[in-house]
Coordinates of C-alpha atoms in Angstrom, one line a residue:
X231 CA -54.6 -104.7 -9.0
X232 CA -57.5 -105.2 -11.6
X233 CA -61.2 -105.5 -9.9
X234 CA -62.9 -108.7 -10.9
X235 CA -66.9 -107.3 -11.0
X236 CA -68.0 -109.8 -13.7
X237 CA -71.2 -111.0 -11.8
X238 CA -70.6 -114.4 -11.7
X239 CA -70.5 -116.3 -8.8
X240 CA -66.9 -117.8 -9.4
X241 CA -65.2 -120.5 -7.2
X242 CA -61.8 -119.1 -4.9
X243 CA -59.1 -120.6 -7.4
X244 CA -60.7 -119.2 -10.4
X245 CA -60.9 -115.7 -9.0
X246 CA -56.7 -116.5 -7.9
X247 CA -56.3 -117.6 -11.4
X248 CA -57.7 -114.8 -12.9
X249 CA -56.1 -112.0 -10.5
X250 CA -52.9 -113.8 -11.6
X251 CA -53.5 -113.7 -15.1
X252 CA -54.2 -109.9 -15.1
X253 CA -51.3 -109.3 -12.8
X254 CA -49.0 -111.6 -15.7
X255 CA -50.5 -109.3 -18.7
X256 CA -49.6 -105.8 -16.7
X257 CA -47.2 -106.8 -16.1
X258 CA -46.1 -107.7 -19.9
X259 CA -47.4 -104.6 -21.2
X260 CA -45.2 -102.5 -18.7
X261 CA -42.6 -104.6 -20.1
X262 CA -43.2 -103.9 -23.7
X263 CA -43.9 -100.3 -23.4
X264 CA -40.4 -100.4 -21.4
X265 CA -38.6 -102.0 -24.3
X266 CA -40.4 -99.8 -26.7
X267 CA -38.7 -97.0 -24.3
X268 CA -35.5 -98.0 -24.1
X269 CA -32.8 -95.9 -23.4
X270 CA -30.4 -95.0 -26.8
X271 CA -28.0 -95.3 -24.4
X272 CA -28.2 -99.1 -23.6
X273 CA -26.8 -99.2 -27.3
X274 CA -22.9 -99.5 -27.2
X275 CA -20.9 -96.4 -28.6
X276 CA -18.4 -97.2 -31.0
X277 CA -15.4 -95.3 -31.7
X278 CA -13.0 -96.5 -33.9
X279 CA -9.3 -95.3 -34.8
X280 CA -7.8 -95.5 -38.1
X281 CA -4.0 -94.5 -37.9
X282 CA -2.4 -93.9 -41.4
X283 CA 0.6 -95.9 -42.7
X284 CA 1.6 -98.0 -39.5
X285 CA 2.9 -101.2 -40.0
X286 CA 1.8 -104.7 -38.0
X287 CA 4.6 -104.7 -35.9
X288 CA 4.6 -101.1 -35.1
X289 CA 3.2 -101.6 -31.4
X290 CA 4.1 -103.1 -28.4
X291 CA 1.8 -105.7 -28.4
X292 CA 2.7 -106.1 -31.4
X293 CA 6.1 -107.0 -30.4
X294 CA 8.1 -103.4 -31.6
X295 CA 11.8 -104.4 -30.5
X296 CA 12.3 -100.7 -29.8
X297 CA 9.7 -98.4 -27.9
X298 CA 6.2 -99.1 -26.1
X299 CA 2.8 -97.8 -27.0
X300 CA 1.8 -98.4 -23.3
X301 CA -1.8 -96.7 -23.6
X302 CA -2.4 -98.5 -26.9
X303 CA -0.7 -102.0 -25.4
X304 CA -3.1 -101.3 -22.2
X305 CA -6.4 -101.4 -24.6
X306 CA -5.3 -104.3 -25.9
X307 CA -4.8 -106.0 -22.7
X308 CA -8.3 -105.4 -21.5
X309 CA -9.7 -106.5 -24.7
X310 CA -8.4 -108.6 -27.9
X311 CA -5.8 -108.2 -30.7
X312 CA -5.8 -110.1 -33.3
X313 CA -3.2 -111.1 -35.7
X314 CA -4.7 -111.8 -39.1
X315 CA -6.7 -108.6 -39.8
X316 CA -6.2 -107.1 -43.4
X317 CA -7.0 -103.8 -45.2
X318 CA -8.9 -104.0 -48.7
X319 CA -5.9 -102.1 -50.0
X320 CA -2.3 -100.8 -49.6
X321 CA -3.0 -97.1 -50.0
X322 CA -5.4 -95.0 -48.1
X323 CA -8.2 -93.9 -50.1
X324 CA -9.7 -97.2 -51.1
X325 CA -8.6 -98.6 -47.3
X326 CA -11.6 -95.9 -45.9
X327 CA -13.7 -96.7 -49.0
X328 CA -13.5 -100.5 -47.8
X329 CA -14.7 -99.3 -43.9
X330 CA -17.3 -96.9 -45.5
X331 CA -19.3 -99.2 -47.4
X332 CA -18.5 -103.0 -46.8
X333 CA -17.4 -103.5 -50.3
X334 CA -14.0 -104.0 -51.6
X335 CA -13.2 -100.7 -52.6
X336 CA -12.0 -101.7 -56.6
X337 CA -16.2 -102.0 -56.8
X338 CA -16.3 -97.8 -56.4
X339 CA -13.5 -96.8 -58.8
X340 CA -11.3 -96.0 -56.5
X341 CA -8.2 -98.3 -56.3
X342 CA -5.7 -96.0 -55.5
X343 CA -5.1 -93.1 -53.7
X344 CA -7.8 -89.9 -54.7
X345 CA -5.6 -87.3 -56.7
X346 CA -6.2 -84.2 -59.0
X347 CA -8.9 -85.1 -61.9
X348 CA -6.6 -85.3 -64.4
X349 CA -4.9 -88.3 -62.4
X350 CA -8.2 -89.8 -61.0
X351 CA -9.7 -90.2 -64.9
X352 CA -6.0 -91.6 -65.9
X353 CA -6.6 -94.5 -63.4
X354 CA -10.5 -94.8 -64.1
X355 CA -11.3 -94.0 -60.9
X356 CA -14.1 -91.0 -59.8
X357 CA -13.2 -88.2 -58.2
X358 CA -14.9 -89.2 -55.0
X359 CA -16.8 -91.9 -53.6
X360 CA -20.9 -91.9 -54.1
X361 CA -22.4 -90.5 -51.8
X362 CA -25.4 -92.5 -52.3
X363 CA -23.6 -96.0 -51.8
X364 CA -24.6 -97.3 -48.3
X365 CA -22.8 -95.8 -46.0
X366 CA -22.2 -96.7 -42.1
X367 CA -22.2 -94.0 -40.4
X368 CA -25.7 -93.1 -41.9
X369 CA -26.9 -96.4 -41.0
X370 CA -25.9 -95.6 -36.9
X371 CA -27.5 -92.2 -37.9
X372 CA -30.8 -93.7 -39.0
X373 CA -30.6 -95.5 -35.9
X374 CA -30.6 -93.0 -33.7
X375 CA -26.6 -92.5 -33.2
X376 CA -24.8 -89.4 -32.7
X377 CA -22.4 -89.8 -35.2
X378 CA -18.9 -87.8 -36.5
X379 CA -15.5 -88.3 -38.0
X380 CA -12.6 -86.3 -37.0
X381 CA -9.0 -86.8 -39.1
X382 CA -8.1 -88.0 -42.3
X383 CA -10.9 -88.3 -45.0
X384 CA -9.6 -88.4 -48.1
X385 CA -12.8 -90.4 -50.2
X386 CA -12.9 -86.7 -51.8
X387 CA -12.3 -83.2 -52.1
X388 CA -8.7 -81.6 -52.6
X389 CA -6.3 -80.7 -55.4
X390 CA -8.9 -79.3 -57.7
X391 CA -11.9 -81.3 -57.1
X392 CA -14.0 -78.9 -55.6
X393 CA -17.2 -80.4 -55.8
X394 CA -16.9 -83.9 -53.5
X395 CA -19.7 -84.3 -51.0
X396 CA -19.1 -83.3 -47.7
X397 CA -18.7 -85.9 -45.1
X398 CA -22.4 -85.3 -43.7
X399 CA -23.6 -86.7 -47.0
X400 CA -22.2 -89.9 -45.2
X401 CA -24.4 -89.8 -42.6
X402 CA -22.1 -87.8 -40.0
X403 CA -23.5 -84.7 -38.1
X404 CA -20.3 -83.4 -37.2
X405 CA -16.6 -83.6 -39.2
X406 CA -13.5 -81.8 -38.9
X407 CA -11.0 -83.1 -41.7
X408 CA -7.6 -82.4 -43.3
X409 CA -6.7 -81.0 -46.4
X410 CA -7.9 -84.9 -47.6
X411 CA -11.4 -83.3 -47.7
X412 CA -14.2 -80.7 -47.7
X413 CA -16.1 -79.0 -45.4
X414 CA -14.5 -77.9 -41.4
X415 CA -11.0 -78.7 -41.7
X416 CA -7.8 -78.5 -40.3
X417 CA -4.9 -77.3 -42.7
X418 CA -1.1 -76.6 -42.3
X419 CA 0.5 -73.1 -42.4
X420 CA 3.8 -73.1 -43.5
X421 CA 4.7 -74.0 -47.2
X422 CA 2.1 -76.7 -47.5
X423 CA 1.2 -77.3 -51.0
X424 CA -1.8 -79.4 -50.5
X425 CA -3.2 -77.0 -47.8
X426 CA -2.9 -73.9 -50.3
X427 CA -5.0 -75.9 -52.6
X428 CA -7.1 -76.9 -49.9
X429 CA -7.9 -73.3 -49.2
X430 CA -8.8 -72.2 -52.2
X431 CA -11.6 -74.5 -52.4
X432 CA -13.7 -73.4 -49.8
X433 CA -16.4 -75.2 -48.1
X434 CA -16.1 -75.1 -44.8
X435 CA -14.3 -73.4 -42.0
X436 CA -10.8 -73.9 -42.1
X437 CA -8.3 -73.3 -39.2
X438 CA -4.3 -74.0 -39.6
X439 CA -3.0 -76.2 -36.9
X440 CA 0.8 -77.1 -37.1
X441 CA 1.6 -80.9 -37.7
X442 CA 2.5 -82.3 -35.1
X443 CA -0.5 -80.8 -33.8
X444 CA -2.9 -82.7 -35.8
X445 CA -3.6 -85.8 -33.6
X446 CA -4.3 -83.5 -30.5
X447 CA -6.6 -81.3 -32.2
X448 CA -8.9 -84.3 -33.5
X449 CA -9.0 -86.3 -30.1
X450 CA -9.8 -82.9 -28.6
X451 CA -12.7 -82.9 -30.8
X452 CA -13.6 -86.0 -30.4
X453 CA -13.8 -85.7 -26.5
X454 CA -15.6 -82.6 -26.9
X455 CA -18.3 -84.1 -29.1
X456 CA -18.5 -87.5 -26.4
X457 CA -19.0 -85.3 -23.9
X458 CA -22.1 -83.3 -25.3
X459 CA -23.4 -86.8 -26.9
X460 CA -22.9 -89.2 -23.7
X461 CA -26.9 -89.4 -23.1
X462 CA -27.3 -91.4 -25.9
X463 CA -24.8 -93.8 -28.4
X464 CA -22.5 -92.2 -30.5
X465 CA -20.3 -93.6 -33.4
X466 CA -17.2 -92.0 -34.0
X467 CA -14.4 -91.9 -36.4
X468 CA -11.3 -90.6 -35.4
X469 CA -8.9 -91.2 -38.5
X470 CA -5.6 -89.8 -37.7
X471 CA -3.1 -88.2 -40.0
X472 CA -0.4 -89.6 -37.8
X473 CA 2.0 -92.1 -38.6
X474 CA 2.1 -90.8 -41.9
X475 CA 5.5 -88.8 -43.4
X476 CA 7.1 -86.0 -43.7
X477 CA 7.5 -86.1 -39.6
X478 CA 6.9 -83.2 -37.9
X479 CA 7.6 -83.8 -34.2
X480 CA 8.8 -81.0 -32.1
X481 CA 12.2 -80.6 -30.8
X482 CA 11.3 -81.9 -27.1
X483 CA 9.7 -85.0 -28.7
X484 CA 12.6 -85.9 -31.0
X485 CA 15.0 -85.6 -27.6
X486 CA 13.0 -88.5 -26.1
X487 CA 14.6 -90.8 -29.4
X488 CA 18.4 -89.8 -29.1
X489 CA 18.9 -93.4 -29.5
X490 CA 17.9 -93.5 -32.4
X491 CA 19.5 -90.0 -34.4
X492 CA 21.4 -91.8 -36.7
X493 CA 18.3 -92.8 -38.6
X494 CA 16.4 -89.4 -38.8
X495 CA 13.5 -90.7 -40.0
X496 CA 13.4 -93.6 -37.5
X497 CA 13.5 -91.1 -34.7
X498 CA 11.4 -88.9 -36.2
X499 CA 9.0 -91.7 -36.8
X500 CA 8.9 -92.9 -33.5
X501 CA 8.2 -89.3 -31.4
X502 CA 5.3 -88.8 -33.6
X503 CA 4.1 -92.5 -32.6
X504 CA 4.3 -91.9 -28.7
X505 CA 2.9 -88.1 -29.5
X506 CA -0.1 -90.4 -31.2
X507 CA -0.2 -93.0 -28.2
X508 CA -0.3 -90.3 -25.5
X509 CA -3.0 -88.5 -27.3
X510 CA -5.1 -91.8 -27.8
X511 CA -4.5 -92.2 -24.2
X512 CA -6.3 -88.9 -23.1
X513 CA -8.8 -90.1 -25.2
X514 CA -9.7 -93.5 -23.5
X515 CA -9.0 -91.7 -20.2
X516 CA -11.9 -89.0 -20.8
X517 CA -14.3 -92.4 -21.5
X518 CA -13.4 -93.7 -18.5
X519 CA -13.6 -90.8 -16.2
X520 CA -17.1 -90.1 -18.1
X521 CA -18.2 -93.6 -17.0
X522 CA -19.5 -94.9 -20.0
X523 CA -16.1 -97.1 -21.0
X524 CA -18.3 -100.4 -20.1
X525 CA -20.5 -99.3 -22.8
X526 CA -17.8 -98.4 -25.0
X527 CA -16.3 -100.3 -28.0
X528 CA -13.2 -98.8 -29.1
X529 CA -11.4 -100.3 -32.3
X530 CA -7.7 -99.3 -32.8
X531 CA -6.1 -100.8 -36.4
X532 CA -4.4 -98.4 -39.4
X533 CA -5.1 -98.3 -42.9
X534 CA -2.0 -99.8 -44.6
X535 CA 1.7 -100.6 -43.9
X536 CA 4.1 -98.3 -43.3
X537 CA 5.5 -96.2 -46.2
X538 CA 8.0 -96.7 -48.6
X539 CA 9.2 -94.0 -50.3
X540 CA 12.9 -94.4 -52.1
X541 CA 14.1 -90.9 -50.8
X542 CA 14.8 -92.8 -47.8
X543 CA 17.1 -95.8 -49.8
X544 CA 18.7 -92.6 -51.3
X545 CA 19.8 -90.8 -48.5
X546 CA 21.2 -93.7 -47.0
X547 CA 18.3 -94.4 -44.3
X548 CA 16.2 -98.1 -43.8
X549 CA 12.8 -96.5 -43.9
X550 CA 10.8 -96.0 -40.8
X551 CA 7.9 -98.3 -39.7
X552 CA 8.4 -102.2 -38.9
X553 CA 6.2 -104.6 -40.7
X554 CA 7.0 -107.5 -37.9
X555 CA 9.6 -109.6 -40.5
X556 CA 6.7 -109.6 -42.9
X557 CA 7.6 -109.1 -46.6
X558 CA 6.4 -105.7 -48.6
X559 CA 5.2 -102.3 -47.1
X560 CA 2.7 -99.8 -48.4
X561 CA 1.6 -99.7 -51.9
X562 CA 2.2 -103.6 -51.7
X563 CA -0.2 -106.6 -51.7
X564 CA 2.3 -108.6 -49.6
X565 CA 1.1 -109.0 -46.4
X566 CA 3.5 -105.8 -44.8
X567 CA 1.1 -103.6 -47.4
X568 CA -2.3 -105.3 -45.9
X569 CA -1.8 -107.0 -42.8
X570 CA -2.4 -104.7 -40.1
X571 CA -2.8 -104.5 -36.3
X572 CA -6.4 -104.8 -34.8
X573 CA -7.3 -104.3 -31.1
X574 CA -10.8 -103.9 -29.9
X575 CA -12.2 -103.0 -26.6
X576 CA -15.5 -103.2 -24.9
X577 CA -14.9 -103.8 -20.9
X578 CA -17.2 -106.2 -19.4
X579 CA -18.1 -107.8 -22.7
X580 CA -14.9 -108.4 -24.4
X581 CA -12.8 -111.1 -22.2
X582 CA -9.4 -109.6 -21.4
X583 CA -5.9 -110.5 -22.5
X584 CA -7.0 -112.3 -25.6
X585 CA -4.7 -113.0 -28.4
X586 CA -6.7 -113.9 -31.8
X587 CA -4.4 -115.9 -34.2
X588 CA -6.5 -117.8 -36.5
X589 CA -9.4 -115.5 -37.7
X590 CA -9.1 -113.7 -40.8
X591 CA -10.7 -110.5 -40.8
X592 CA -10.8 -107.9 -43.4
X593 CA -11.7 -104.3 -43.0
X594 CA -14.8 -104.7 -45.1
X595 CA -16.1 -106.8 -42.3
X596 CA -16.7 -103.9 -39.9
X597 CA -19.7 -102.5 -41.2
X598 CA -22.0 -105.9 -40.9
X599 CA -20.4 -106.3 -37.0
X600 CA -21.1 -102.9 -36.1
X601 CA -24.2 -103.1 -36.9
X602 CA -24.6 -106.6 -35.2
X603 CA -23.1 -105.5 -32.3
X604 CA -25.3 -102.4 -31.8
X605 CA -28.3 -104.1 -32.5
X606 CA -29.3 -102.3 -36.0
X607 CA -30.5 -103.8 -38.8
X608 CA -27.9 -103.7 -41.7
X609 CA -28.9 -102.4 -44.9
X610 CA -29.8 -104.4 -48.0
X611 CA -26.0 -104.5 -49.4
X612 CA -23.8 -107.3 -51.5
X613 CA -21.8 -107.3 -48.3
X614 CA -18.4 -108.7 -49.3
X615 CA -17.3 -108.2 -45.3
X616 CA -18.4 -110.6 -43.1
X617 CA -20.1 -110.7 -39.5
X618 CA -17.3 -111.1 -37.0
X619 CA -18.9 -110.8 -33.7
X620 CA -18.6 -114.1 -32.8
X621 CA -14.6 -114.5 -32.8
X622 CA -15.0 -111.0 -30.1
X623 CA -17.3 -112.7 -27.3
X624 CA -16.9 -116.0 -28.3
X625 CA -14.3 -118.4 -30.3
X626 CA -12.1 -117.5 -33.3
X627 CA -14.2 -118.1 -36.7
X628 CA -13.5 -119.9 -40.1
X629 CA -13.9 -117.2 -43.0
X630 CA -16.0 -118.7 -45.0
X631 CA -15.8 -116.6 -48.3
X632 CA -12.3 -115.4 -50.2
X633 CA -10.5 -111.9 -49.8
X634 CA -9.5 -110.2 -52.8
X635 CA -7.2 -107.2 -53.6
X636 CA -6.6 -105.2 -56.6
X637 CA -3.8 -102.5 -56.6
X638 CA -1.2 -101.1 -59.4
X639 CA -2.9 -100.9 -62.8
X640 CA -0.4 -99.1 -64.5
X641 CA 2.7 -97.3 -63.8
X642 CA 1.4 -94.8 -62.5
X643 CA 0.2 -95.9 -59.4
X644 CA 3.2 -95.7 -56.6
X645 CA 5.4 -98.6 -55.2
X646 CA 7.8 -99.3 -53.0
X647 CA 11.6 -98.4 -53.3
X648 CA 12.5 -102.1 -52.7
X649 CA 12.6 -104.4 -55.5
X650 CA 11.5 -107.3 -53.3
X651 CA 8.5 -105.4 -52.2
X652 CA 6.9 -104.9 -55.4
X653 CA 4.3 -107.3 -55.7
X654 CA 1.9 -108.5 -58.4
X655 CA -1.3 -106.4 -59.4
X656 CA -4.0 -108.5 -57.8
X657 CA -4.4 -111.2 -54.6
X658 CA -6.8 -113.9 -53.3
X659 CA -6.8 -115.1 -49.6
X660 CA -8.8 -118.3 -49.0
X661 CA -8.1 -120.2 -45.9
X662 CA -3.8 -120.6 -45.4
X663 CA -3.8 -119.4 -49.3
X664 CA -2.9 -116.6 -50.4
X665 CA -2.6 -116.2 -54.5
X666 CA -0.8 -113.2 -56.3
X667 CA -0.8 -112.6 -60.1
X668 CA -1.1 -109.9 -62.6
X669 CA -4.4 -109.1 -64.9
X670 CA -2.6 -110.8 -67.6
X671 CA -1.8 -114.0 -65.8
X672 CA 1.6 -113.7 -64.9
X673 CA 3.9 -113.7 -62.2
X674 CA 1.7 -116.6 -60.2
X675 CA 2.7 -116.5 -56.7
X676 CA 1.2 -119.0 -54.1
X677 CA 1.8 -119.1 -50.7
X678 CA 0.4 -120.9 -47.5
X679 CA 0.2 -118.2 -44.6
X680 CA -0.2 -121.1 -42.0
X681 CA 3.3 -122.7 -42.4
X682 CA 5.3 -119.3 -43.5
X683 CA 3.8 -115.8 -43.4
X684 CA 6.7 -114.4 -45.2
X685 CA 6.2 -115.4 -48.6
X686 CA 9.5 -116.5 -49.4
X687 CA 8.9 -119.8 -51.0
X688 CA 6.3 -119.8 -53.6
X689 CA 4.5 -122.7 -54.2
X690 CA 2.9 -122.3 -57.4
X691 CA 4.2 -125.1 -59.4
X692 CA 4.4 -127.9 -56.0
X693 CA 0.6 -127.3 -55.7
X694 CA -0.5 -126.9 -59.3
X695 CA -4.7 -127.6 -58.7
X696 CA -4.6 -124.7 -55.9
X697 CA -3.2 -122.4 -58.5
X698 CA -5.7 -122.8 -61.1
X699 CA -8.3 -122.9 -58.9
X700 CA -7.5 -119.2 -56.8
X701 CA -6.4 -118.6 -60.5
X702 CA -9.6 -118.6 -62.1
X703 CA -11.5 -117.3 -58.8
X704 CA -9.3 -114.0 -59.2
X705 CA -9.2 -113.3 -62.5
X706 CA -13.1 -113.7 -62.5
X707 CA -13.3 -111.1 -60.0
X708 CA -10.6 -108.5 -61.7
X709 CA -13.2 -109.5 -64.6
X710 CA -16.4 -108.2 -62.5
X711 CA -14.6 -104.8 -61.6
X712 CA -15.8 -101.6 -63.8
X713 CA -13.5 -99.9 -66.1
X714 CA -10.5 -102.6 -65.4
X715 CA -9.6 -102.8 -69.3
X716 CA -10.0 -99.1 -69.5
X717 CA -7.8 -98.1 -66.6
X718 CA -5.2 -101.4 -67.6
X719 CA -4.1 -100.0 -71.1

């Protein structure tokens, strides 16, 4: 390959040795140079789904006692599920904050849902989440990912705030949103409040779409952009509107749930959530058909537990939604508030059928794992998530550093109908405890998760060194929070 012509007289094996050693250092630079090259594509895609106000128990695999999510329940049994994943909060907006930027979202000002800016200030919260925070999307952008988010946004923009950044301050290139949001977005036609002060806002193209169309127009989207983007990786959020009231299913879909008319909103609530799986399952059957599944991570989980509003207790109805037996709902810190399914995919990588039990993992962690698994450096951030890859190819993991949860400052902020739901201001997990209390020390509430996940018996007084420990560890961190006195008056 190389000509030796260094006019020595060498012996045989040194010439050999020195052929061999050019041939070995060719062949290493055509190596590097081919690693310096490689294709965007060897990077895994990621698309993750975020469905709104679905509680832990919702899904088949979960164990729903009444209907099937079979193209849902199929992901999940070619990849894992696991059983301990939480939110970073019981109500949307600070749930997507949490995803957005690794931090638990009480660090942002925003604790509660994102409302007019009269209601925002009276909380201390901002009107929208700073776009200069490190964000993950841009991070997959920097890297060289196609990136967009299609569905619910709601970290700003709507009612009268008219000035939020537009999702592509984020990092993504393409966005289509509800009326949760600026810029494209999908709004509804008929008597919508929210979508007539939407429209006045501006800021993007806006189409109406009825309801129950919602889910179908944003996985259409998303197909559409996988389809122009499949030559290289693309990260993609597809944040549904779905499970999330008032219902709007059409007639054809209710008539699949007869069995279930004499709770409206149960039937109701259940043909929008097979509208949702069938839709999904297009979806994972376009990544398939397009051959890039193996290369494909897909992350199903939903933002908070099913709603709770007391409409329901006064018309007579249980409200729709199944937290799996577990105590409070959404707009609660009990775990049927935060606990929520998680099921991630990634064929050929991820061993099938698995069933995770033990790991806790928390929606803050999916921004240092992302990156991990793509291979991108994170940036420089006081992550409070955690790197989970390991319990995904490998074993379950211990979580070495504590959960927390803030939600309900003041009176204002929304809980659930039931009485028993209603749950202190502020939580601690660490290891099987889980710690609940308001900012002014009351109402201490200790329970190990391990022996009961219902939290039923409190054991605050039999195990009196836990409670002052998780004690003082939570009120330190309500302490670190900005504006808590402020927004606790």
């Amino acid at each position: 390959m190389f000509p030796l012509k260094l006019g020595l007289n060498l012996p045989d094996w040194t010439t050999s040795s020195l052929k061999f050693i050019f041939i070995w250092l060719s062949l290493l630079q055509t190596s590097q140079i081919f690693a310096a090259n490689k294709k965007p594509s060897e990077q895994p895609n990621i698309v993750m789904v975020f469905i709104d106000d679905m509680g832990w128990g919702d899904l088949g695999c979960y164990g729903n006692p009444d209907i099937k999510t079979p193209n849902i329940d199929n992901l999940a049994a070619g990849g894992i599920r696991f059983e301990q994943f939480y939110v970073a909060s019981p109500i949307c907006s600070p749930s997507r904050v949490a995803v957005t930027t690794g931090q638990f979202p009480a660090r942002h000002k925003i604790n509660s849902y994102l409302n007019s800016r009269a209601r925002n200030a009276a909380r201390g919260m901002a009107n929208f989440l700073d776009p200069d925070v490190p964000a993950i999307a841009r991070t997959f952008q920097k890297a060289g990912y196609a990136t967009a988010h299609f569905g619910k946004w709601h970290m700003g923009g709507g009612r009268d705030v008219d000035d939020a950044p537009l999702p592509q301050a984020y990092g993504f290139s393409e966005s289509l949103v509800s009326f949760e949001g600026l810029g494209d977005r999908i709004l509804q036609a008929k008597n919508h409040g929210l979508s007539s002060q939407s429209a006045k806002l501006g800021h993007g193209k806006i189409t109406y779409v009825e309801k129950h169309k919602n889910t179908e127009t944003y996985v259409n989207r998303s197909i559409n952009f996988i389809e122009r983007n499949q030559e290289k990786p693309f990260y993609v959020h597809l944040w549904l509107n779905d499970v999330h009231d008032p219902f709007r299913p059409t007639q054809l879909q209710l008539d699949k749930f007869k069995q279930f008319s004499k709770n409206k909103y149960l039937q109701q609530y259940y043909a929008v959530m097979h509208e949702m799986d069938c839709q999904l399952g297009r979806l994972f059957d376009r990544i398939r058909t397009l051959n890039c599944h193996k290369n494909t991570i897909i992350v199903v989980c939903a933002d908070n537990g099913p709603t709770a509003w007391p409409r329901y207790k006064r018309e007579g109805f249980d409200a729709p939604g199944w937290t799996g037996g577990l105590r409070g709902r959404k707009w609660s810190l009990y775990e049927g508030g935060i606990r929520e399914p998680l099921i991630v995919s990634w064929p050929g990588t991820i061993r099938p059928g698995q069933v995770d039990r033990t790991s806790l993992i928390n929606a803050v962690d999916f921004f240092p794992t992302f990156c991990s698994l793509a291979g991108i450096s994170p940036p420089e951030v006081d992550w409070d998530g955690i790197n989970f890859k390991q319990a995904l190819l490998k074993k379950p993991i211990v979580r070495k550093i504590p959960m927390y949860w803030e939600y309900g400052r003041n009176a204002s902020y929304l809980r659930p109908a039931e009485e028993q739901d209603r749950s202190p201001v502020l939580a601690v997990r660490q290891d099987q405890w889980k710690l609940l209390m308001n900012a002014d020390g009351s109402d201490i509430q200790l329970y190990n998760l391990v022996l009961e996940n219902d939290e039923k018996n409190n054991l605050a007084q039999k195990y009196p060194e836990v409670t002052r420990s998780l004690s003082r560890q939570l009120i330190q961190w309500k302490d670190s929070l900005p504006n808590y006195p402020e927004a606790g008056n």
